[in-house]
Tab-separated table of C-alpha atoms in Angstrom:
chain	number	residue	atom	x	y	z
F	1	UNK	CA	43.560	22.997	-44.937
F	2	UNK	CA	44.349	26.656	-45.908
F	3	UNK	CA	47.490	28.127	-45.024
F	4	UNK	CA	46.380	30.365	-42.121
F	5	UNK	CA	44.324	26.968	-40.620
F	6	UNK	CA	48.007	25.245	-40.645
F	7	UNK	CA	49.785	28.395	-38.526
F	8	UNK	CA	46.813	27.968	-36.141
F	9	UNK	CA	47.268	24.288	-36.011
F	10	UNK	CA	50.970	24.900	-35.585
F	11	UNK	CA	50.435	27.369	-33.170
F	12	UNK	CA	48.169	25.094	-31.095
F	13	UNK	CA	50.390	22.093	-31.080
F	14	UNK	CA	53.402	24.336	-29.889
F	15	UNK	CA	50.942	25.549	-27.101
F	16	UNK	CA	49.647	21.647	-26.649
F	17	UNK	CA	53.346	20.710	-26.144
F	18	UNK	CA	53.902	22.138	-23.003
F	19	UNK	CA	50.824	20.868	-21.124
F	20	UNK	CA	51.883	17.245	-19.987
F	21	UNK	CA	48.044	16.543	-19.276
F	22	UNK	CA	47.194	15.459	-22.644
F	23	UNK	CA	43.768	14.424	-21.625
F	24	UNK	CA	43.055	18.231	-21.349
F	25	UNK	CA	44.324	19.142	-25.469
F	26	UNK	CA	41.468	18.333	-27.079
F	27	UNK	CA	39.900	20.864	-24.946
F	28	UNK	CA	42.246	23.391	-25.569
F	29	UNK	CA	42.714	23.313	-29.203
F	30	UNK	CA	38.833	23.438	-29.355
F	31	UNK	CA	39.054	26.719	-26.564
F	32	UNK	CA	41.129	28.247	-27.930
F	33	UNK	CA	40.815	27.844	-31.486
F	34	UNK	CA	37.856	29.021	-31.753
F	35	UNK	CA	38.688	31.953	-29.710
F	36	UNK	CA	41.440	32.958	-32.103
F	37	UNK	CA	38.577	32.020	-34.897
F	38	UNK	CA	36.878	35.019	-33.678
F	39	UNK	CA	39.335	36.895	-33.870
F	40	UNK	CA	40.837	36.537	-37.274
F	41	UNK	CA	36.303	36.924	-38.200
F	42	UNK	CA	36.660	40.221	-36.610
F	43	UNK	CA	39.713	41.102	-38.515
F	44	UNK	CA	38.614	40.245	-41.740
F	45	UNK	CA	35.332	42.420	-41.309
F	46	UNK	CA	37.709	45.034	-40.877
F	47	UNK	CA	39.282	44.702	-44.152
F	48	UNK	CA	41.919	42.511	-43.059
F	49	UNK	CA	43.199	39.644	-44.931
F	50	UNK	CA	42.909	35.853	-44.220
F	51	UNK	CA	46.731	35.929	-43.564
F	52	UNK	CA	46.838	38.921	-41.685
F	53	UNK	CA	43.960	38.004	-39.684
F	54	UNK	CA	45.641	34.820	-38.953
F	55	UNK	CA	49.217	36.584	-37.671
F	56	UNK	CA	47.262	39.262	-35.700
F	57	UNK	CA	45.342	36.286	-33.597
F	58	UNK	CA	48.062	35.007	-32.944
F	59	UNK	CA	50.186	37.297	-31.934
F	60	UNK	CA	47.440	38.467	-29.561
F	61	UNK	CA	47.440	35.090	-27.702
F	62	UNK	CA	51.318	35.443	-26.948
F	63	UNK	CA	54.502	33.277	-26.797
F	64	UNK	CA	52.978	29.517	-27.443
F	65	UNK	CA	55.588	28.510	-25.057
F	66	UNK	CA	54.545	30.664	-22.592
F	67	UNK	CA	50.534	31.002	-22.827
F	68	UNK	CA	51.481	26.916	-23.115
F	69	UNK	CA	53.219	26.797	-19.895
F	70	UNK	CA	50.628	28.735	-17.794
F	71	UNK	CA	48.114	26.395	-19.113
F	72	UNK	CA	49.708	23.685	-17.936
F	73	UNK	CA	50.015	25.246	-14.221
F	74	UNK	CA	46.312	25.482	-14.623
F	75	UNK	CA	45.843	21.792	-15.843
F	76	UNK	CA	48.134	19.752	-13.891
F	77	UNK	CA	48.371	17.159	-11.615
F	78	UNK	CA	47.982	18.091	-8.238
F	79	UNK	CA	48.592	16.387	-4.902
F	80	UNK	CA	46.844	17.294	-1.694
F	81	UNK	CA	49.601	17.815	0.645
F	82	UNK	CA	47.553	18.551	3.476
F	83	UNK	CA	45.858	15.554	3.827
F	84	UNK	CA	48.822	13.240	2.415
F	85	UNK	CA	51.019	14.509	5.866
F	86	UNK	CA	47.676	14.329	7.884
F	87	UNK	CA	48.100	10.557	7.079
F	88	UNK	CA	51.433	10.161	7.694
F	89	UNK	CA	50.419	11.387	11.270
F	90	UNK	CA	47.813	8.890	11.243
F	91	UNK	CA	50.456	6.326	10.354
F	92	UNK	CA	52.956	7.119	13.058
F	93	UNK	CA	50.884	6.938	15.702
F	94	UNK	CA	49.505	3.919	14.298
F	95	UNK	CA	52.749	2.600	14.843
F	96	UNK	CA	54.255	4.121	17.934
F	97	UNK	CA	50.344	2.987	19.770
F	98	UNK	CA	51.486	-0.685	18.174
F	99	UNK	CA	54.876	-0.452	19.541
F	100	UNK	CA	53.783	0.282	22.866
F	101	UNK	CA	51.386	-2.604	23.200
F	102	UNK	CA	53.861	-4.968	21.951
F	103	UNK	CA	56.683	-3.609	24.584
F	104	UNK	CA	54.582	-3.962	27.191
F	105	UNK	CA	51.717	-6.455	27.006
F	106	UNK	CA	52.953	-9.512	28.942
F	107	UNK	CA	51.080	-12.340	26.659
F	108	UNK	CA	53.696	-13.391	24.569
F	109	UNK	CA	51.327	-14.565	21.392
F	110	UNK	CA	50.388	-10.156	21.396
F	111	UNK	CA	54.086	-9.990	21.409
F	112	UNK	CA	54.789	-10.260	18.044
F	113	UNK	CA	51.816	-7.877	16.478
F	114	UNK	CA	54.140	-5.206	15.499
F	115	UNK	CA	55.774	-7.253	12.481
F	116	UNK	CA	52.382	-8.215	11.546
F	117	UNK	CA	50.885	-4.331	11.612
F	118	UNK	CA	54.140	-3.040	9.607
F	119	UNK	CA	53.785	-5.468	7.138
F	120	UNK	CA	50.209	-4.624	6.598
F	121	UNK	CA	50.736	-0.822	6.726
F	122	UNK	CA	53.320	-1.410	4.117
F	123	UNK	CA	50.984	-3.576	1.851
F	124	UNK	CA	48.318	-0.355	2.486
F	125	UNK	CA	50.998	2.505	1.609
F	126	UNK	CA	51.751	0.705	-1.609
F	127	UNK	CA	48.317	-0.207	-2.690
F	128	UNK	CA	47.919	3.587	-2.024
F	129	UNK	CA	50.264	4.888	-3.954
F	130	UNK	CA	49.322	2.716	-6.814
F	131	UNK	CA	45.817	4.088	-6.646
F	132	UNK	CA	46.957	8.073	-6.356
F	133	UNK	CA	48.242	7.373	-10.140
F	134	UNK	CA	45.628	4.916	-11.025
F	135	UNK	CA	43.088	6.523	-13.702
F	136	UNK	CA	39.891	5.762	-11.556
F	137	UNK	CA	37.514	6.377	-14.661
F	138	UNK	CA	38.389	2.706	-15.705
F	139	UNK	CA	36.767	1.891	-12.656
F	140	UNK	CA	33.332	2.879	-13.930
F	141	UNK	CA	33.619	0.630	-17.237
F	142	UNK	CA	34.727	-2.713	-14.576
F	143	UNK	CA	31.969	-1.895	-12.600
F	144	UNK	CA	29.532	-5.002	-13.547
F	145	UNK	CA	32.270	-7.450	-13.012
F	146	UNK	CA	33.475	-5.858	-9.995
F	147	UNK	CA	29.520	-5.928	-8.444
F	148	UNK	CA	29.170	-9.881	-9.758
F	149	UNK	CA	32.953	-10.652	-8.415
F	150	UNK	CA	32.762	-9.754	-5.210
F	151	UNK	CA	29.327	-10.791	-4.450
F	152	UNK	CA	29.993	-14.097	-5.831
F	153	UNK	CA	33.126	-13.959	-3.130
F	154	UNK	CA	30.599	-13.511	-0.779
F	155	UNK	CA	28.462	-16.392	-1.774
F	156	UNK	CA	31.412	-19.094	-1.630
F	157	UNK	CA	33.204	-17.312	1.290
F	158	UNK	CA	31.547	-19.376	4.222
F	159	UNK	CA	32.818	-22.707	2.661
F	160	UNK	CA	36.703	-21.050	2.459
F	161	UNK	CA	36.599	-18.529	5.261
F	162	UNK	CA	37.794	-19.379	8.862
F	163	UNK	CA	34.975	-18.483	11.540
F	164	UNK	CA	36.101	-15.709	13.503
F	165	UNK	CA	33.704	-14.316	16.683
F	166	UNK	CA	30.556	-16.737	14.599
F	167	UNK	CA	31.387	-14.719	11.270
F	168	UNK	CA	33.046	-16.371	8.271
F	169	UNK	CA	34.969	-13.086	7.542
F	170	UNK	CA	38.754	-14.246	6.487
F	171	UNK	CA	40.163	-16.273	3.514
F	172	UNK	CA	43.388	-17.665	4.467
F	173	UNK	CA	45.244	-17.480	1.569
F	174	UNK	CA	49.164	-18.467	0.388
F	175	UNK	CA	52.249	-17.320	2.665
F	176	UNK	CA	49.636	-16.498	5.616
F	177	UNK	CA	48.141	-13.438	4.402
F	178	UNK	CA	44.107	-13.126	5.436
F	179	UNK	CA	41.941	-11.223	3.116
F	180	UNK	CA	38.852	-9.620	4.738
F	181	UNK	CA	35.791	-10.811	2.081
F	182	UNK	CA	33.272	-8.383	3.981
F	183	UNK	CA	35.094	-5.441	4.546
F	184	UNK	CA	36.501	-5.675	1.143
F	185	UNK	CA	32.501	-5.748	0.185
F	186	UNK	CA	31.456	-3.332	2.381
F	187	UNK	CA	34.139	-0.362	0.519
F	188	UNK	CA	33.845	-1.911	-2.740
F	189	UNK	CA	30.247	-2.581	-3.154
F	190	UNK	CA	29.141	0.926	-3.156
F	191	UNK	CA	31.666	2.106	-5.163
F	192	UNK	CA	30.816	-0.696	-7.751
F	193	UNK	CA	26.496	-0.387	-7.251
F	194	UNK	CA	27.191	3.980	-7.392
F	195	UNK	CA	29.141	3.573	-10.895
F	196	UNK	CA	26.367	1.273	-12.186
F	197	UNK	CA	23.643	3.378	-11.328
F	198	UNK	CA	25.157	7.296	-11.411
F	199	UNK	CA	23.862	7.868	-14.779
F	200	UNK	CA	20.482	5.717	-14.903
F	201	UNK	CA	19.651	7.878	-11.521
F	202	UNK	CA	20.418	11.288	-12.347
F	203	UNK	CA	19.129	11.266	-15.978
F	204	UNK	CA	15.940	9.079	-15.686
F	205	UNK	CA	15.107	8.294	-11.895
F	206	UNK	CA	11.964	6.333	-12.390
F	207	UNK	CA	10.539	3.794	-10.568
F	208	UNK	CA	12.527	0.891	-12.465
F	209	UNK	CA	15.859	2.423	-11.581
F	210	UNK	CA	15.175	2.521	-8.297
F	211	UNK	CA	14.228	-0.851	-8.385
F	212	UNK	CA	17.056	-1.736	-9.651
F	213	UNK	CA	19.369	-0.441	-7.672
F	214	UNK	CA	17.035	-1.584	-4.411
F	215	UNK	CA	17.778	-5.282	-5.751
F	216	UNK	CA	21.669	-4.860	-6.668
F	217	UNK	CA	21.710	-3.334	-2.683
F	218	UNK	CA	19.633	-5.841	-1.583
F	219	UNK	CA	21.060	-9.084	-2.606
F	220	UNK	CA	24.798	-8.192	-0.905
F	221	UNK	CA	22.883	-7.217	1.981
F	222	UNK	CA	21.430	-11.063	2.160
F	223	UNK	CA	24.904	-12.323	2.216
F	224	UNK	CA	25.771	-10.766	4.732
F	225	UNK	CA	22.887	-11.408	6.780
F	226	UNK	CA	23.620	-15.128	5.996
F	227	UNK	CA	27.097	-14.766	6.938
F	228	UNK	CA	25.440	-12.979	10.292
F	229	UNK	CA	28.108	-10.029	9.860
F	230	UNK	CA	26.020	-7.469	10.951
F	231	UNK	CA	28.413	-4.292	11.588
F	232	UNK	CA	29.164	-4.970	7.842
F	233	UNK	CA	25.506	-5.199	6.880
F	234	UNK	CA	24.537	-2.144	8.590
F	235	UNK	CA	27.363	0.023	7.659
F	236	UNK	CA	26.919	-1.321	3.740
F	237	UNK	CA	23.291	-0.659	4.199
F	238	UNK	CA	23.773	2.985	5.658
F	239	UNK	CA	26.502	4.193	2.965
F	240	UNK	CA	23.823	2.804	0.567
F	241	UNK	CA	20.976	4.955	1.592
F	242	UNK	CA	23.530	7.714	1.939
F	243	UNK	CA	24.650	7.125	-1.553
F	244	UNK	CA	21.035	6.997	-3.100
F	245	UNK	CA	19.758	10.409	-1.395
F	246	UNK	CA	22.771	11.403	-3.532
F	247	UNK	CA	22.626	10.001	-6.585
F	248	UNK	CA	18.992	10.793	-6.657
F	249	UNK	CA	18.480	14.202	-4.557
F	250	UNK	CA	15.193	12.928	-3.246
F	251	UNK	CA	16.272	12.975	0.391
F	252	UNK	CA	12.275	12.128	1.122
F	253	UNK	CA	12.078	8.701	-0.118
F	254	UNK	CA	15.671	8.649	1.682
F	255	UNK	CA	14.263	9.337	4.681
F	256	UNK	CA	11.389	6.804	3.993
F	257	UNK	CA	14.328	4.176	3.063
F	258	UNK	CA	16.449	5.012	5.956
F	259	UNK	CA	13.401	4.420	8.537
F	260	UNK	CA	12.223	0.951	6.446
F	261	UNK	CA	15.714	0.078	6.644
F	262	UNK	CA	16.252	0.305	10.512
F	263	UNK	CA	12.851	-0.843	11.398
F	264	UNK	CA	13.709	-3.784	9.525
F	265	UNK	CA	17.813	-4.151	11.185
F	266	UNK	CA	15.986	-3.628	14.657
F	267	UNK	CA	13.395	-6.528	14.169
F	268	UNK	CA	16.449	-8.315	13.270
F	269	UNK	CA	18.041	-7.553	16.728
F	270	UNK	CA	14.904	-9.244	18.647
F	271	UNK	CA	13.966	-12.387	16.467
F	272	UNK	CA	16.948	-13.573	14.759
F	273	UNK	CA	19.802	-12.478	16.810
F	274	UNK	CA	22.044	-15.579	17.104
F	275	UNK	CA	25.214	-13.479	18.532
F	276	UNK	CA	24.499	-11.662	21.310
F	277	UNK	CA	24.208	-7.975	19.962
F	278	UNK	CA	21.047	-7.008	21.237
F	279	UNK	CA	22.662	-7.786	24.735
F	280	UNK	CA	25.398	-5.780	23.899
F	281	UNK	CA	23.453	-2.764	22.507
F	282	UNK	CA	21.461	-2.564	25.658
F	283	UNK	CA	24.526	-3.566	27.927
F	284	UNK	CA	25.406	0.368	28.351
F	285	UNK	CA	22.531	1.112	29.702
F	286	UNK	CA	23.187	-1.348	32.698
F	287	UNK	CA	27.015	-0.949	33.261
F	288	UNK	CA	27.480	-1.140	36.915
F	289	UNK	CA	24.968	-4.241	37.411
F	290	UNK	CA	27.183	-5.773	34.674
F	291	UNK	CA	30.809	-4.227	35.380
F	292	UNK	CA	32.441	-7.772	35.778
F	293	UNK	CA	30.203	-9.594	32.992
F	294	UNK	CA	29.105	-8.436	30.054
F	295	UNK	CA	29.862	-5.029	30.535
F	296	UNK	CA	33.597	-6.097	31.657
F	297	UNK	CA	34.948	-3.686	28.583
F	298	UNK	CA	32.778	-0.504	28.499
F	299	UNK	CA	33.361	-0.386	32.142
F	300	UNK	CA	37.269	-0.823	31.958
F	301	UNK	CA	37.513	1.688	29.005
F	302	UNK	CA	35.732	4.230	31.322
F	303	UNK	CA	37.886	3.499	34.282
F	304	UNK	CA	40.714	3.858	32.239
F	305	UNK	CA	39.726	6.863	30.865
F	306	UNK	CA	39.202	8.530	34.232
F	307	UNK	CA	42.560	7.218	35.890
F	308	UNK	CA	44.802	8.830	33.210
F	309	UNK	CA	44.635	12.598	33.565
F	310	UNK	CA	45.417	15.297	31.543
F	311	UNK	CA	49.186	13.735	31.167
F	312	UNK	CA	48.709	9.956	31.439
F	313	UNK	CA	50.307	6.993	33.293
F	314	UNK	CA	53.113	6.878	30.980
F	315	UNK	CA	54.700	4.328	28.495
F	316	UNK	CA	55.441	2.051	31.354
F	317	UNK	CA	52.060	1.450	32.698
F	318	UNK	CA	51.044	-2.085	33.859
F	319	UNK	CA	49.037	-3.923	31.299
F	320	UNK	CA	46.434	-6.062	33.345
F	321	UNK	CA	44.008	-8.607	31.796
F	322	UNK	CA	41.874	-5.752	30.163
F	323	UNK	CA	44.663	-4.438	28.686
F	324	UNK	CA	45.710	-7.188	26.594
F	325	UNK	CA	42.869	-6.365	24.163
F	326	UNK	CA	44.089	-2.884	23.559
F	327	UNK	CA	45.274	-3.314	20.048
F	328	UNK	CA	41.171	-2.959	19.584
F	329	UNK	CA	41.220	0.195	21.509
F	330	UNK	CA	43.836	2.521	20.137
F	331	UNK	CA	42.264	5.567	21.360
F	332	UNK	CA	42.108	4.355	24.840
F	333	UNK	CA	45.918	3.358	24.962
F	334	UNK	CA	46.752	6.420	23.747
F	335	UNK	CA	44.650	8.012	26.114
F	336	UNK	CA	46.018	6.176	28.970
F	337	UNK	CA	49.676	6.253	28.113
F	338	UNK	CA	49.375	10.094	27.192
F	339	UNK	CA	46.544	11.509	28.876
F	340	UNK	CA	43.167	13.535	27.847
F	341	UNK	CA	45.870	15.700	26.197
F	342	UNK	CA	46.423	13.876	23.642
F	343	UNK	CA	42.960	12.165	22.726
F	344	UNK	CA	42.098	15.995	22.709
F	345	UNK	CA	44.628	16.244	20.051
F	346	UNK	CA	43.652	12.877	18.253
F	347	UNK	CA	40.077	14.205	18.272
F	348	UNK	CA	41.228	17.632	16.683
F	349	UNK	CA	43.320	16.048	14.084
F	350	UNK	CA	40.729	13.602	13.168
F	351	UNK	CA	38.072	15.944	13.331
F	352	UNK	CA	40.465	18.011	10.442
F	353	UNK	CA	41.033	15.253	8.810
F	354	UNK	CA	37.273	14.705	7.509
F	355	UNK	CA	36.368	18.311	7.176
F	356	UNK	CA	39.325	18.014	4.558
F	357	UNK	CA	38.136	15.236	2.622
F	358	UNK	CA	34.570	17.082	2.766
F	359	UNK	CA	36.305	20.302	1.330
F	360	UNK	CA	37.290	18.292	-1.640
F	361	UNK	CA	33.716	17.409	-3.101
F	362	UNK	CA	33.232	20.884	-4.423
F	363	UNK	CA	36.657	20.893	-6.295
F	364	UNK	CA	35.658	17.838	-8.116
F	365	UNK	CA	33.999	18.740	-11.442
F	366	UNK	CA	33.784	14.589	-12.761
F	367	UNK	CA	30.284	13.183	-11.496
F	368	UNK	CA	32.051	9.474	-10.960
F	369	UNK	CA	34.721	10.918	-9.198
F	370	UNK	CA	31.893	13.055	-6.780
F	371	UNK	CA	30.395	9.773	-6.227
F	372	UNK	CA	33.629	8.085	-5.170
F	373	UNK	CA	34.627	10.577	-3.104
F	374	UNK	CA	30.979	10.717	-0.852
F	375	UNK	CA	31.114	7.015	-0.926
F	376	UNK	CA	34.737	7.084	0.688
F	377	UNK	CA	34.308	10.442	2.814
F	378	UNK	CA	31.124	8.913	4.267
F	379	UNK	CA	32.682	5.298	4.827
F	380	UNK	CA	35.657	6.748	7.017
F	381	UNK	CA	33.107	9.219	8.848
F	382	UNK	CA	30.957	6.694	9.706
F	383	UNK	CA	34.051	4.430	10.924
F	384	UNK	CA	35.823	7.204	12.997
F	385	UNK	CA	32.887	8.541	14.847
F	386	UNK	CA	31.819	5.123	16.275
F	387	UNK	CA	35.734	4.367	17.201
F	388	UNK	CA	35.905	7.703	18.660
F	389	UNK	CA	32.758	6.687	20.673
F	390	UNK	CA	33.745	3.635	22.060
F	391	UNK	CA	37.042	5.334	23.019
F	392	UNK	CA	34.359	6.703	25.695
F	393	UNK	CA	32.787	3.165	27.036
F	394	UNK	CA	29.868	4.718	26.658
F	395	UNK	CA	28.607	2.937	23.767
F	396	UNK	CA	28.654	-0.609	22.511
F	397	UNK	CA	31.360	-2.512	22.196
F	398	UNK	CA	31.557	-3.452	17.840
F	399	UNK	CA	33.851	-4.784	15.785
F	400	UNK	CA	34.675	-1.208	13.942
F	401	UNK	CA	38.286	-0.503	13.713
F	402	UNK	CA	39.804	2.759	13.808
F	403	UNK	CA	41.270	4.101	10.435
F	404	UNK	CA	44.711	4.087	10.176
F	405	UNK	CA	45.193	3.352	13.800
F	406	UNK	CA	43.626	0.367	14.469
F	407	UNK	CA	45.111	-3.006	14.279
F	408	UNK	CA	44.524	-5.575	11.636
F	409	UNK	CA	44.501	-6.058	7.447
F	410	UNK	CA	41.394	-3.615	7.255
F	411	UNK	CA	44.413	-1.014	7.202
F	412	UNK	CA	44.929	-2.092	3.341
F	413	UNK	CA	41.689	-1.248	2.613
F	414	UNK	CA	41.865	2.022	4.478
F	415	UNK	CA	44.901	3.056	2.716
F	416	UNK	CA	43.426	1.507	-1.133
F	417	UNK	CA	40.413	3.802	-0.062
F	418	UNK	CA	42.404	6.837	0.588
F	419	UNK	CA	44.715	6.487	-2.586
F	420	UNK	CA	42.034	6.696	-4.327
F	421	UNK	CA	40.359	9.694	-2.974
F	422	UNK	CA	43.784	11.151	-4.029
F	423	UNK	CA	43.765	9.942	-7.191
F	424	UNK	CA	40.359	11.692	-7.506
F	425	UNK	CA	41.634	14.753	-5.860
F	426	UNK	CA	44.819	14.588	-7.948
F	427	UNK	CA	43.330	14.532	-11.393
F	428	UNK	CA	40.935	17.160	-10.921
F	429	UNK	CA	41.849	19.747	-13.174
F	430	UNK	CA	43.203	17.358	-16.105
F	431	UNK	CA	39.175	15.602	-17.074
F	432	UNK	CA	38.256	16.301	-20.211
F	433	UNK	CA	34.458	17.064	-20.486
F	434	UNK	CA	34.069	16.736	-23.907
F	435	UNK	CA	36.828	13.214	-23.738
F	436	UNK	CA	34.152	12.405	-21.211
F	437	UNK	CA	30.965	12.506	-23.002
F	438	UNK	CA	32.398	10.645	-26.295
F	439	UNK	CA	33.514	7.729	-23.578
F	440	UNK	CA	29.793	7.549	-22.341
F	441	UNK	CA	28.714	7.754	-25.760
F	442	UNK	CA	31.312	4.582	-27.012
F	443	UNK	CA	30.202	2.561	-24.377
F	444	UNK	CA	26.580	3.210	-24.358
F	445	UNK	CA	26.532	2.390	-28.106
F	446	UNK	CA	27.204	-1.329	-28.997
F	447	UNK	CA	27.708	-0.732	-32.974
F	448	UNK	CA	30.692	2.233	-31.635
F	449	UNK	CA	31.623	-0.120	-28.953
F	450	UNK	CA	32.279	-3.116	-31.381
């Protein structure tokens, strides 16, 4: 190395030293290097010497410590704050709806919810903030065993899973916590079946690869079936077309997928529907001719909704039998304890709160962290909508939660979910394309690999 390569070096490394991304240096030195190369070229065509070359490049670029600290404003983590207090929102009325139910529902086994819905809120909130400083590129290479894992969960599940509304759903496991085996598949899945398949579909979308990732859809889809989880199935399958039109940008043969799919899920509905949920599908069309049967909810959610006014009936309103069910219904409590005021603010700040996560996509310049984030996005739209919609009675009555508000240990996942969509978010402007490509070039070849 010449002498004037060495004061560039050193002159790099000073730079380098004040940027605490370090996954952003190699990029740098190669940026700027060969920026100052130019330079000292230009110099020496000029008549300058090597050495002089060398001094005037870099005493063009500035202070290292400076030029060094502006590039690490421009490369550093970031958090957004927007949507992290947006959350916390979420959160406390999450709590203060819980708190209400348990002060005033008279059924003393709903009495003691509120431990149970910290505890899991506190669980979420630290799985969250493990995943906002999680690298989620490792993700990607864990993908296989994550898609075999969890499928292979879903295989055994119905011989450890208590049956809960005909679904084996829960595993029981040590000190009374309950793990959720399909919802855990429903967020994970994706995630896993995207990372497997982002680069085979966007470089080489041929009929094999979409074969393949038909089949590695399909065969979750089965277990669920088996398990007759259906409002896992469909919301699985639908963030899987979603995800494909994606991955592949031939929104025809998404279409064409999407219409196979829920010809298919509707012939389900008539010949092999074991639960009810064709019943309950069409029960909204029939509400007052089944008020006090099978309607009984939709009907009391409407009735409820109508009664409360702009201001509501208070925090001391009389819980009657209908009631007792509202930790499934956080949008109506709210509603009736606070009014149409407040579901009109609920609906505004949830209605924020996904145009924000939308906003993200285009700040995202890694192609695995895109995918994650549509995945996710999509997943909580999908979720929120349909909660928001049975806030309304008007449509059926399914076992979706609400986000963040809802009761029960989905609320881990929710939070898991979200930490990592600020993890994403948070790394943004610290990926290293070029760190990138050498990774996908490691693990694509097995003599590197080895």
């Amino acid at each position: 190395m010449t002498d004037q390569h060495a004061k560039i070096k050193h002159y790099l490394d000073q730079l380098c030293s004040q940027v605490k991304a370090r996954e952003v240096h190699t990029d740098l030195r190669d940026e700027l290097g060969n920026h100052m190369e130019e330079m000292m070229l230009d110099k020496e065509q000029e008549g300058f010497t090597q050495e002089e070359a060398a001094m005037y490049a870099i005493e063009q670029m500035g202070d290292p410590a400076v030029v060094g600290k502006s590039m690490h404003r421009l490369h550093r983590h970031r958090m957004h704050w927007g949507l992290f207090i947006g959350l916390i929102g979420l959160a406390t009325v999450s709590l203060l709806i819980m708190w209400i139910f348990t002060t005033n529902v008279a059924d003393v086994k709903y009495q003691s919810l509120y431990r149970g819905h910290v505890v899991y809120t506190v669980i979420g909130v630290t799985i969250m903030l493990f995943f906002i400083y999680f690298d989620y590129r490792k993700l990607k290479r864990a993908a296989w065993w994550i898609y075999i894992l969890l499928n292979a969960m879903l295989w055994i599940n119905p011989v450890l899973s208590s049956t809960y509304d005909g679904i084996n759903r829960f595993w029981v496991l040590p000190l009374g916590f309950v793990l959720d085996v399909t919802t855990a598949s429903m967020w994970i899945l994706p995630l896993a079946i995207g990372a497997i398949m982002l680069d085979k579909l966007r470089s080489n979308c041929n009929l094999q690869s979409i074969l393949t990732y038909i089949a590695m859809v399909a065969l979750p889809a089965v277990l669920l079936f088996l398990m007759t989880d259906w409002v896992r199935m469909f919301l699985f399958g639908t963030m899987s077309i979603i995800l494909f039109g994606w991955l592949t940008r031939k929104w025809l043969y998404t279409a064409l997928g999407a219409v196979v799919t829920g010809s298919v899920f509707v012939l389900l509905l008539f010949f092999a529907d074991q639960y009810g949920g064709l019943k309950r599908l069409s029960v909204v069309l029939n509400l007052q001719e089944n008020r006090y049967g099978s309607g009984y909810s939709n009907y009391s959610i409407i009735e409820i909704i109508r009664s409360a006014g702009w201001w509501g009936n208070g925090i001391d309103t009389t819980f009657d039998s209908f009631k007792t069910s509202y930790k499934d219904y956080p949008g109506v409590l709210l509603i009736d304890v606070f009014g149409w005021s407040a579901g009109i603010l609920l609906l505004v700040g949830i209605i924020w709160f996904v145009v924000s996560m939308v906003k993200m996509l285009p700040r995202i310049r890694d192609d695995f962290g895109r995918m994650i984030l549509v995945s996710i996005t999509a997943m909580f739209a999908m979720q929120i909508i349909y909660s928001l919609a049975m806030s309304t009675g008007k449509v059926p009555i399914l076992s979706i939660p609400f986000p963040f508000i809802g009761y029960g240990n989905h609320l881990m996942f929710d939070y898991a979910m979200f930490g990592l969509l600020l993890g994403i978010y948070r790394r943004k402007d610290t990926i290293s394309k070029k760190n990138d490509k050498m990774r996908q070039k490691v693990d694509a070849d097995p003599i590197m690999s080895s």
